[in-house]
CSV table of C-alpha atoms and ligand atoms in Angstrom, one decimal:
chain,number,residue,atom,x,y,z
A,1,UNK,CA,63.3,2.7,32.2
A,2,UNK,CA,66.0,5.3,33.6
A,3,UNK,CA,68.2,3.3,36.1
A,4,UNK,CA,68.0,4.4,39.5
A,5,UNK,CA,70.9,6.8,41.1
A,6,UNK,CA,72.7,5.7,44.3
A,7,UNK,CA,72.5,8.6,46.7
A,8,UNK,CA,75.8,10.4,47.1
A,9,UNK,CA,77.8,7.3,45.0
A,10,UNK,CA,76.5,8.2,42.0
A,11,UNK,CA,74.7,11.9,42.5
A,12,UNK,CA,78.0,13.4,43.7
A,13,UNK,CA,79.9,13.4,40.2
A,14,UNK,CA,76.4,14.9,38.8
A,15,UNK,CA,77.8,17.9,40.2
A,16,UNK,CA,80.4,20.9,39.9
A,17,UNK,CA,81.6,21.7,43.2
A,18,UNK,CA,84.6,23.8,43.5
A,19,UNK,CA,88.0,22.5,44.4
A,20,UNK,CA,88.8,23.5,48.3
A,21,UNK,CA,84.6,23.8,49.3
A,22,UNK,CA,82.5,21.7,51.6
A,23,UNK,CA,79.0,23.2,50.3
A,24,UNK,CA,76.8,22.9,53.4
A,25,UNK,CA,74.5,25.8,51.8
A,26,UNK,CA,72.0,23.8,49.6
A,27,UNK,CA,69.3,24.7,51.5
A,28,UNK,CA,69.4,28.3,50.4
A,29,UNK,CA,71.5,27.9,46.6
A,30,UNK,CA,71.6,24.5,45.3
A,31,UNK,CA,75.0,23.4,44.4
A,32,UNK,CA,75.4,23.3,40.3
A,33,UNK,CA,74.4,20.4,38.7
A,34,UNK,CA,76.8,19.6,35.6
A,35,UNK,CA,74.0,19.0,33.0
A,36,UNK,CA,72.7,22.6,33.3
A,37,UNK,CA,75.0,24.4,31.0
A,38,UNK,CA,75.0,22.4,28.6
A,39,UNK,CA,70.8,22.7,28.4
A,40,UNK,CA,70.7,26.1,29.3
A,41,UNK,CA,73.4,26.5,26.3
A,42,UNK,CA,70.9,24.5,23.8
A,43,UNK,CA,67.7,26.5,24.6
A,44,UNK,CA,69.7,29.4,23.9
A,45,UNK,CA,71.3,28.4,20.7
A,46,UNK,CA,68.9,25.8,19.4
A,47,UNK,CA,65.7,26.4,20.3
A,48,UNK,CA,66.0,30.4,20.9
A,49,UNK,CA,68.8,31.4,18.5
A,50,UNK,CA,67.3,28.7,15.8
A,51,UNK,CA,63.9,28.3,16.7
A,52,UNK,CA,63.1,31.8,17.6
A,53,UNK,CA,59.7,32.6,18.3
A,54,UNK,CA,58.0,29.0,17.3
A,55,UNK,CA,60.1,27.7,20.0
A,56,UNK,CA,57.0,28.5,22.1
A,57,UNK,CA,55.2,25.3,20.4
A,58,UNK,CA,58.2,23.3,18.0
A,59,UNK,CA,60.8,22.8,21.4
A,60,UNK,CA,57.4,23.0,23.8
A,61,UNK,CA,57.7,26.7,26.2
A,62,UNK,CA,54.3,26.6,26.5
A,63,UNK,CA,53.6,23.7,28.3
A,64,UNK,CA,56.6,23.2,29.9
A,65,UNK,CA,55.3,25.0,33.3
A,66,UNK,CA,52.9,22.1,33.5
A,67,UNK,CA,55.5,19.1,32.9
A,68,UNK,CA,58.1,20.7,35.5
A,69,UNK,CA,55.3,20.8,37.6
A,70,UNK,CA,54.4,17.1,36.8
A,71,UNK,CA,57.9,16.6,37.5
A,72,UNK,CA,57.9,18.5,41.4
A,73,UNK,CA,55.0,16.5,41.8
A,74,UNK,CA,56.4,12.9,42.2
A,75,UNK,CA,58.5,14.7,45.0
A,76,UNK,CA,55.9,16.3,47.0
A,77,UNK,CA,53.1,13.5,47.0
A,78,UNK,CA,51.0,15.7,44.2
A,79,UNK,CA,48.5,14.2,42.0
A,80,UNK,CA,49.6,14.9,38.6
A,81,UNK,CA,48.4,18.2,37.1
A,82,UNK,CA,48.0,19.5,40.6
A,83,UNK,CA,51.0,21.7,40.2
A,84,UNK,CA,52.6,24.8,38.6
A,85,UNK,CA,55.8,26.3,37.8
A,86,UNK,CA,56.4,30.2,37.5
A,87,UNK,CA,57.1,33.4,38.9
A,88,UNK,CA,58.6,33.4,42.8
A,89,UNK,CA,57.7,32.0,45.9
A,90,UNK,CA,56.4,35.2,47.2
A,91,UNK,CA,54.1,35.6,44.1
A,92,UNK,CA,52.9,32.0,44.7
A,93,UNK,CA,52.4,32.0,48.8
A,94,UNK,CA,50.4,35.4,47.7
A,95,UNK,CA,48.3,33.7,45.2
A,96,UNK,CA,47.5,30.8,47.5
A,97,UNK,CA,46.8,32.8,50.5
A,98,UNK,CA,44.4,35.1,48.3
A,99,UNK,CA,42.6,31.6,47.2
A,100,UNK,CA,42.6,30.3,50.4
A,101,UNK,CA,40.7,33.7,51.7
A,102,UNK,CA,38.2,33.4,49.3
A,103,UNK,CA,37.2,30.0,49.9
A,104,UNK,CA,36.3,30.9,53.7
A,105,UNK,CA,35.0,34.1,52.8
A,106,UNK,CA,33.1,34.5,56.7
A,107,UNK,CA,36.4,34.2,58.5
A,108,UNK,CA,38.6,36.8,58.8
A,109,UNK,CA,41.8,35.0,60.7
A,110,UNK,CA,44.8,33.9,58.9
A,111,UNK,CA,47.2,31.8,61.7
A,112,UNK,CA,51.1,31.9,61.3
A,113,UNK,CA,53.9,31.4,63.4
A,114,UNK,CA,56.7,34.0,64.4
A,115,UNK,CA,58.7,30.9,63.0
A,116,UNK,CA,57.8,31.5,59.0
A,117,UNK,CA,59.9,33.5,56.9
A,118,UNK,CA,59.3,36.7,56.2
A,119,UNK,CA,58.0,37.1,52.8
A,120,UNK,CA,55.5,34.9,53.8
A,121,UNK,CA,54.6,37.4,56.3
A,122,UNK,CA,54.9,40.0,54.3
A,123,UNK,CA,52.8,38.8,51.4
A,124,UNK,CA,49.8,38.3,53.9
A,125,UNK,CA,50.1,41.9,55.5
A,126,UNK,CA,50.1,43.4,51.6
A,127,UNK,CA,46.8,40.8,50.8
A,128,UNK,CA,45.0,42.0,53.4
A,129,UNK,CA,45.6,46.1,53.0
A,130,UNK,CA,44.6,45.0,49.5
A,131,UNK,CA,41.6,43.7,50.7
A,132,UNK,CA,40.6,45.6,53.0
A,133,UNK,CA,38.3,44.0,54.3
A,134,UNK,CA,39.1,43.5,58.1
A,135,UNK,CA,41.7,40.0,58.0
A,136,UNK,CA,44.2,39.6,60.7
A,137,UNK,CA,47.3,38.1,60.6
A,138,UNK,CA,47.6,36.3,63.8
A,139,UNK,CA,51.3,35.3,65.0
A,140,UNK,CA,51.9,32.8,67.5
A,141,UNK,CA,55.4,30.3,68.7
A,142,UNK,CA,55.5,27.5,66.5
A,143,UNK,CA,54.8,25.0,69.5
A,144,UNK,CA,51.4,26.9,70.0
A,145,UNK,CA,49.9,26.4,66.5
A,146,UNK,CA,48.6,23.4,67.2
A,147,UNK,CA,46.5,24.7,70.3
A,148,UNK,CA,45.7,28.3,68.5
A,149,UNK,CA,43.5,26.2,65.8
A,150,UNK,CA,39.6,26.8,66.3
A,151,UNK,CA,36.9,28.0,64.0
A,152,UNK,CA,37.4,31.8,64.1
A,153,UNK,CA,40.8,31.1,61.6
A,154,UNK,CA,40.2,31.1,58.2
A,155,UNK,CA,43.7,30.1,56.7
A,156,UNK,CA,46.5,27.9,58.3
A,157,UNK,CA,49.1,29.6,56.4
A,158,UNK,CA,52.8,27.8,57.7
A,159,UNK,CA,55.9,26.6,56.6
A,160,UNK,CA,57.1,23.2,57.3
A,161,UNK,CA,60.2,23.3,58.1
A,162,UNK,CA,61.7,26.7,59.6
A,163,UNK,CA,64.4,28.2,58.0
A,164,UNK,CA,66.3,29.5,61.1
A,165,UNK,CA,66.1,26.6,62.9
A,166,UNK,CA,65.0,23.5,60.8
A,167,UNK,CA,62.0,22.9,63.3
A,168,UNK,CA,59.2,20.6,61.5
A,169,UNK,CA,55.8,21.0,61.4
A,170,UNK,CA,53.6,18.0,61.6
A,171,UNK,CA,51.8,18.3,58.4
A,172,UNK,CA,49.0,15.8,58.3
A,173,UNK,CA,48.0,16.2,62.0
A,174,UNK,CA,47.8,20.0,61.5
A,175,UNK,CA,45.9,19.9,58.5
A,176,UNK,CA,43.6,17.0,59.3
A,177,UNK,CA,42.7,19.3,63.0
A,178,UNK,CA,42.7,22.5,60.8
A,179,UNK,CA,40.2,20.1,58.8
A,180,UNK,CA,38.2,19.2,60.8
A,181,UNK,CA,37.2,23.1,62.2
A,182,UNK,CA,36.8,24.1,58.5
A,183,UNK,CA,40.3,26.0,58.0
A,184,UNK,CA,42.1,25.9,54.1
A,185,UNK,CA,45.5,25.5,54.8
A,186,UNK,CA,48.6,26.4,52.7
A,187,UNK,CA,51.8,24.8,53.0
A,188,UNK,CA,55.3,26.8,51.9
A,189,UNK,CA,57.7,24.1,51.1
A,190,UNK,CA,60.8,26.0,50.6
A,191,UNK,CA,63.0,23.4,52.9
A,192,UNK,CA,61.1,20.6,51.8
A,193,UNK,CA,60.9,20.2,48.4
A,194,UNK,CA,63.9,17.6,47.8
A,195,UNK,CA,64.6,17.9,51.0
A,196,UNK,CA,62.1,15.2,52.4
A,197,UNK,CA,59.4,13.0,51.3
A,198,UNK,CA,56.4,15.7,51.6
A,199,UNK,CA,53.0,13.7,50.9
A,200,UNK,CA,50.4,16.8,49.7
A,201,UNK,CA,47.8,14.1,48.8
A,202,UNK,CA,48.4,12.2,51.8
A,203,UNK,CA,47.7,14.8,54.3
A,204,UNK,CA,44.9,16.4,52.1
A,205,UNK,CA,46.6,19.8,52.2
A,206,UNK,CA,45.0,22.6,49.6
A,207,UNK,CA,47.4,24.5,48.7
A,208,UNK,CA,51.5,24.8,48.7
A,209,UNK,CA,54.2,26.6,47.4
A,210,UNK,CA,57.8,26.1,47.2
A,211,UNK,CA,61.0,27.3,45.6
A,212,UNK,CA,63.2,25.3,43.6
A,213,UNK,CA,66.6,27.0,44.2
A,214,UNK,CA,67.5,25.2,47.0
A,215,UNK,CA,67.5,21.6,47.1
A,216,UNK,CA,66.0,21.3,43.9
A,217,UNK,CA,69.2,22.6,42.7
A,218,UNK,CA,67.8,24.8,39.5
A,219,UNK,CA,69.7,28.1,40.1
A,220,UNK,CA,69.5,31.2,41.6
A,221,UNK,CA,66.3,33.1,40.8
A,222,UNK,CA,64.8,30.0,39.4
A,223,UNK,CA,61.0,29.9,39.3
A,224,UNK,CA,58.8,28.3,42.3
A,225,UNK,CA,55.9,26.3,41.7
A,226,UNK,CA,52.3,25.8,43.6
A,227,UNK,CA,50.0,23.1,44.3
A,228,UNK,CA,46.3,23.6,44.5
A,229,UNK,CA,44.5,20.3,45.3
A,230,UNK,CA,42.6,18.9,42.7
A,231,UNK,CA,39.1,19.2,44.6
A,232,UNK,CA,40.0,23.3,44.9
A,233,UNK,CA,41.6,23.4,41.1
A,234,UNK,CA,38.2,23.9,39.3
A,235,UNK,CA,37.1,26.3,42.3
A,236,UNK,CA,40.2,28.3,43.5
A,237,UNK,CA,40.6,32.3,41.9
A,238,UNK,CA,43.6,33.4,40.9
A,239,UNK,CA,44.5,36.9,42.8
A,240,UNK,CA,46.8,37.4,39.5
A,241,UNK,CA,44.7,36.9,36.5
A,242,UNK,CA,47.1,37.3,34.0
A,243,UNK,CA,46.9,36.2,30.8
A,244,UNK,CA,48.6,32.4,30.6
A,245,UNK,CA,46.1,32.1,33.0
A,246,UNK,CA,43.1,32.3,30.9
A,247,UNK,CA,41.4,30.0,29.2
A,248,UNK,CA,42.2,31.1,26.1
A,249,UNK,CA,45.0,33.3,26.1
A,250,UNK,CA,45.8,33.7,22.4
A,251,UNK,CA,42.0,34.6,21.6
A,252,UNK,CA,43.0,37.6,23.3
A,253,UNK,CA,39.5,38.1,25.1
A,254,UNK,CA,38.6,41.8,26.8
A,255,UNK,CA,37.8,39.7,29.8
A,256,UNK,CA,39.4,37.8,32.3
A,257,UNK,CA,38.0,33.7,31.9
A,258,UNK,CA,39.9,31.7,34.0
A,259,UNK,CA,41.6,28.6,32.5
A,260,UNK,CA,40.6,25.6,34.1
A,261,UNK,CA,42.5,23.6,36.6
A,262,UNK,CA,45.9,24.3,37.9
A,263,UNK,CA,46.4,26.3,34.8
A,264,UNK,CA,44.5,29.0,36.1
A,265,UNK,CA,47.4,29.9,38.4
A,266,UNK,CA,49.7,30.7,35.5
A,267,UNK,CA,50.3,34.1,35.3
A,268,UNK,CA,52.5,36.0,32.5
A,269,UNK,CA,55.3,34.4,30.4
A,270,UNK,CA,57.3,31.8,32.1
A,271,UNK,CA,61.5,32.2,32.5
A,272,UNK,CA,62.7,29.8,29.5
A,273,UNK,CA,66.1,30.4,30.3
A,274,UNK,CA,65.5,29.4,34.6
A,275,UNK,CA,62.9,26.7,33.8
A,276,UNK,CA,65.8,24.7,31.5
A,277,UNK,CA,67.9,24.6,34.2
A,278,UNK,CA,65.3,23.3,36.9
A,279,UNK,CA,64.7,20.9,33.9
A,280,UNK,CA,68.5,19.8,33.8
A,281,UNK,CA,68.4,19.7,37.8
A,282,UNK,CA,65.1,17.5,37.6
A,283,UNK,CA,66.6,15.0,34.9
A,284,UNK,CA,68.9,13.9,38.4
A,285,UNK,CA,65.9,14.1,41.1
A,286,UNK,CA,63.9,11.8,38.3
A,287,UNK,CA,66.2,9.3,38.9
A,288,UNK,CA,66.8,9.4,42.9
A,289,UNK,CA,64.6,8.1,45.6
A,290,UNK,CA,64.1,10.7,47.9
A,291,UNK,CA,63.3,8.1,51.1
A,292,UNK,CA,67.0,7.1,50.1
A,293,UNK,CA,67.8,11.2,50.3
A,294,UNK,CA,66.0,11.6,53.6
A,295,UNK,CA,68.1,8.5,55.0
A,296,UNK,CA,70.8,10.0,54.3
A,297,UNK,CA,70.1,13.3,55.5
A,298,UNK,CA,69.0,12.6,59.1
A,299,UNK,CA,72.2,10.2,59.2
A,300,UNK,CA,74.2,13.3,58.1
A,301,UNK,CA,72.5,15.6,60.2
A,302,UNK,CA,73.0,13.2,63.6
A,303,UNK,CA,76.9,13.1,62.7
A,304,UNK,CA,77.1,17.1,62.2
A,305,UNK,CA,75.6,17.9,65.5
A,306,UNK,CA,77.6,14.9,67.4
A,307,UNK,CA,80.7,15.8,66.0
A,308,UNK,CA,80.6,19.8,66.5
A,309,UNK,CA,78.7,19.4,70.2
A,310,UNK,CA,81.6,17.2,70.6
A,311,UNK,CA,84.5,19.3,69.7
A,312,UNK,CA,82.6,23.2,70.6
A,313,UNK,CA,80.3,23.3,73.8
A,314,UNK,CA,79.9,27.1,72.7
A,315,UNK,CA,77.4,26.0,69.7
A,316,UNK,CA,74.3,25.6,70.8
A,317,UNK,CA,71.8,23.1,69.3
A,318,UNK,CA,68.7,24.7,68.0
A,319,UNK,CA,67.1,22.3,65.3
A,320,UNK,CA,65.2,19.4,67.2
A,321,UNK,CA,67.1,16.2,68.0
A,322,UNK,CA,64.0,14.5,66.8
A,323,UNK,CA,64.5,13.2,63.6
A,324,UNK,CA,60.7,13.4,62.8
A,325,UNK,CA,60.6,17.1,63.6
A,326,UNK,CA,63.2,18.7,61.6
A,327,UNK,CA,64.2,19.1,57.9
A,328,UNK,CA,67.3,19.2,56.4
A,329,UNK,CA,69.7,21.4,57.8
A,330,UNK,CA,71.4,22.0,61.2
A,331,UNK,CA,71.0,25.3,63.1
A,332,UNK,CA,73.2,26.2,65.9
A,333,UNK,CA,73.2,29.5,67.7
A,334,UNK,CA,76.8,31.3,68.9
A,335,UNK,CA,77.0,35.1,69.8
A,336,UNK,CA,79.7,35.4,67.3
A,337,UNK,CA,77.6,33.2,64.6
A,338,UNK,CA,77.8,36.2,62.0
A,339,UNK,CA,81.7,36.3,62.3
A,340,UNK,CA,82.3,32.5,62.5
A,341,UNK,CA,80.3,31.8,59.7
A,342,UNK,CA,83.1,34.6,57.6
A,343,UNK,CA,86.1,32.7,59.0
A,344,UNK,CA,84.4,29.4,57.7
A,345,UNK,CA,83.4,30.4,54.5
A,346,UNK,CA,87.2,31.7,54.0
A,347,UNK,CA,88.4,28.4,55.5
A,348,UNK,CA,86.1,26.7,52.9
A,349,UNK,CA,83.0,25.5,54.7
A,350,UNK,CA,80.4,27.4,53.1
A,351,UNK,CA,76.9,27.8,55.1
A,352,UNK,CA,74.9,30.6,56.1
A,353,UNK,CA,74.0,33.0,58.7
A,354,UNK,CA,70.2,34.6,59.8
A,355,UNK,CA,70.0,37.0,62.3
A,356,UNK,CA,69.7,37.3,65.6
A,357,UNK,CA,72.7,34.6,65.9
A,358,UNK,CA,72.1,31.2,63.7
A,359,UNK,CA,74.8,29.0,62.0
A,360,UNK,CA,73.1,26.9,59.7
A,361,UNK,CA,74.4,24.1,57.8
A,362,UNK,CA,72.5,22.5,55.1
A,363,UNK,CA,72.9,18.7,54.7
A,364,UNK,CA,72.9,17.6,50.5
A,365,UNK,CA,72.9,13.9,50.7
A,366,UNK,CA,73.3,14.3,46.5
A,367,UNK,CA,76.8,15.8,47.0
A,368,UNK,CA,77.3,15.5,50.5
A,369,UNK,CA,79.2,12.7,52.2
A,370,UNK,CA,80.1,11.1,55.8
A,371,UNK,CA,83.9,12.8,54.9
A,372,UNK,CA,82.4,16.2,54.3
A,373,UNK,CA,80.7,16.5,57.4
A,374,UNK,CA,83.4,15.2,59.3
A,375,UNK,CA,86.0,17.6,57.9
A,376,UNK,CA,83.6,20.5,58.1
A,377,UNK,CA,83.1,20.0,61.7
A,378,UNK,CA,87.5,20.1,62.3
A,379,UNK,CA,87.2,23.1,60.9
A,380,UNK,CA,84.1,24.9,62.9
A,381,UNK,CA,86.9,23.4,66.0
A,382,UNK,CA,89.5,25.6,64.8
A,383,UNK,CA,87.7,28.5,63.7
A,384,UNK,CA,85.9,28.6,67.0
A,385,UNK,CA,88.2,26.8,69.8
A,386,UNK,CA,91.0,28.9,67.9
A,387,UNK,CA,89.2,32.4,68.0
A,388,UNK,CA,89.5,32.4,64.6
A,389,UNK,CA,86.7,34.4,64.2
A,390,UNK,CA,87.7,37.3,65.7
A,391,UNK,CA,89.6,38.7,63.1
A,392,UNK,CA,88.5,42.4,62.4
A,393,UNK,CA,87.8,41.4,58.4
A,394,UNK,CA,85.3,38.4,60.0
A,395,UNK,CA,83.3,41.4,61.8
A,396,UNK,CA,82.3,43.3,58.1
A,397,UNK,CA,78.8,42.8,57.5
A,398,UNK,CA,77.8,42.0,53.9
A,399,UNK,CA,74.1,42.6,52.1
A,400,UNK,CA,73.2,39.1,51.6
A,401,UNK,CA,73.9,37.0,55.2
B,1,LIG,C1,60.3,29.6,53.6
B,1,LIG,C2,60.6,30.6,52.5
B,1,LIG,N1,59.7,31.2,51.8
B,1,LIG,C3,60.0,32.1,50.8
B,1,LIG,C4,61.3,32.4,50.5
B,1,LIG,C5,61.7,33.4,49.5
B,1,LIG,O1,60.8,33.6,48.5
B,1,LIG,P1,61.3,34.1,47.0
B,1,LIG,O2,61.7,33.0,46.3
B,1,LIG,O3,60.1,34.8,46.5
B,1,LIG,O4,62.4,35.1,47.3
B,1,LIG,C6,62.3,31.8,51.3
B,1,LIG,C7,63.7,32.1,50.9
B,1,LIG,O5,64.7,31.6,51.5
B,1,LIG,C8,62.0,30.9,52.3
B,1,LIG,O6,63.0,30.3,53.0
């Protein structure tokens, strides 16, 4: 057997992190893990250059959206062959949300909170003009999700941890109520996967998607998988019934027969390139405990938030204290968050900004340590006690935030 990885003692040199960086930004790009190039570099000389097209069966592209998912599944509480690799998150919440409708056909509500991120959003208001068939998207505060849950909603559509403000959903308790008044629900993991022990099984959820980019570490633009419970798996209609997701795709068929299983949820051809890399990234998450991660994590996250309420009153504290209620990552809000966050990154500290005013830090147990965190927080002291941030080049705002 693989030996087990020590959190942070071992996982840290696993990874290329520039020179002069504290990387607190793993919950929106994964930090590099070194074994990527070099795999990315053999599927394209090897197995592409080489192989060429009987790479699809001789270095196995066809099945390897399965086996990745296999792979996600140990850190998510799946059952294997519950899960699927491809296309984006959007694409996946969509085709979740559109098998979710179907299975409670009478019901017209799907319930959100103002909390989820956009796309998520987004995707529902497309599904239903696509529809057309009278759904609502109904929006309410995430503290009110719990009490907006009765037999008129169709879908429970949430997810678990929010990316402004690291806020956690209670995910067995909400789906065993939605449950229990005949509600699907479907989870969006994008600040779970790797980022705490999710148990899918556990809480009887039926459907969830999730990215891998972030704490999965597989690369920007790398392809998101989805869980669909094995009771639905036989059941559940794929909204995008392409052709990996027939039963027989290379009998080339007129019509649409859906493959069964989580198969089904396939869709075109799968990124070879992006799925070696989330295959390099998963070759370290096989061998790391993720209740060691979470540990970690929450012990990181406690010495962020002491050591920056500490040194800069002005930051205000919006992720929970709880450590049961939030994720990974630490959320402040500051009136000047957008500039600060400039002056940090040129200082070094690398995290994130999302509108109105929220700092967030993302805390990487894999590559992020105790001196990290404390030398990150001297620096949000200077840049903020120091005014730092005022500086007219801070002020320019760029596309991505
Ligand atoms: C919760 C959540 N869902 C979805 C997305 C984005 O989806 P996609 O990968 O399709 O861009 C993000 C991106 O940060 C996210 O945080």
């Amino acid at each position: 057997m693989t030996q087990k990885l020590r959190v942070y003692e071992d996982t840290k040199a696993l990874f290329h992190l520039p020179d002069g960086v504290i990387y607190l930004d793993g919950n929106s790009l994964g930090a590099l893990p070194l074994g990527v190039a070099e795999r990315v570099n053999r599927v394209i000389t090897v197995e592409w250059g080489h192989e060429l097209i009987r790479a699809w069966n001789t270095a196995d592209w066809y099945v390897q959206p399965r086996r990745l998912g296999d792979r996600i599944a140990r850190l998510i509480g799946a059952e294997p062959g519950s899960v699927m690799v491809g296309d984006t998150l959007s694409l996946k919440v969509y085709q979740a949300l559109a098998a979710a409708l179907e299975m409670n056909a009478a019901r017209k509500l799907i319930l959100s909170d103002t909390g989820n991120f956009p796309t998520d959003l987004y995707m529902a208001e497309g599904l239903i003009a696509t529809l057309g068939r009278g759904h609502q998207l109904r929006l309410v505060a995430p503290e009110a999700i719990e009490a907006a849950l009765s037999e008129e909603i169709a879908v429970l559509y949430l997810t678990e941890v929010d990316y402004r403000t690291g806020r956690r959903h209670d995910m067995a308790k909400l789906t065993a109520k939605a449950h229990a008044l005949g509600i699907v629900t479907v989870w969006d993991l994008a600040h779970s996967a790797g980022a705490l022990p999710v148990d899918l099984a556990g809480a009887g959820a039926d459907f969830a998607a999730g990215c891998t980019y972030k704490y999965l570490n597989a690369g920007p633009g790398a392809p998101a998988f989805l869980y669909v419970a094995p009771r639905h798996a036989g059941s559940a209609r794929s909204a995008l019934s392409g052709w990996m997701g027939h039963e027989k795709p290379f009998a080339f068929e007129l019509g649409y027969a859906a493959a069964s299983g989580v198969e089904r949820m396939r869709v075109g051809t799968p990124p070879v390139l992006a799925m070696a890399a989330l295959e390099a990234s998963l070759d370290i998450w096989d061998r790391v405990d993720i209740a060691e991660v979470r540990a970690w994590s929450l012990d990181l996250s406690d010495l962020l938030i002491d050591e920056v309420e500490r040194r800069c009153p002005q930051l205000k504290l919006v992720t929970p204290r709880a450590p049961t209620q939030r994720g990974s990552q630490v959320s402040f809000a500051f009136e000047g968050g957008y500039a600060a966050m400039q002056a940090l990154i040129a200082r070094g500290v690398i995290g994130d900004f999302r509108a109105p005013d929220i700092m967030r830090f993302g805390i990487t147990p894999l590559y992020i340590g105790e001196d990290e965190i404390i030398r990150a927080a001297e620096i949000i002291e200077e840049v903020i006690a120091g005014e730092e941030w005022r500086r007219p080049e801070y002020q320019v705002v760029n596309a991505v935030t």
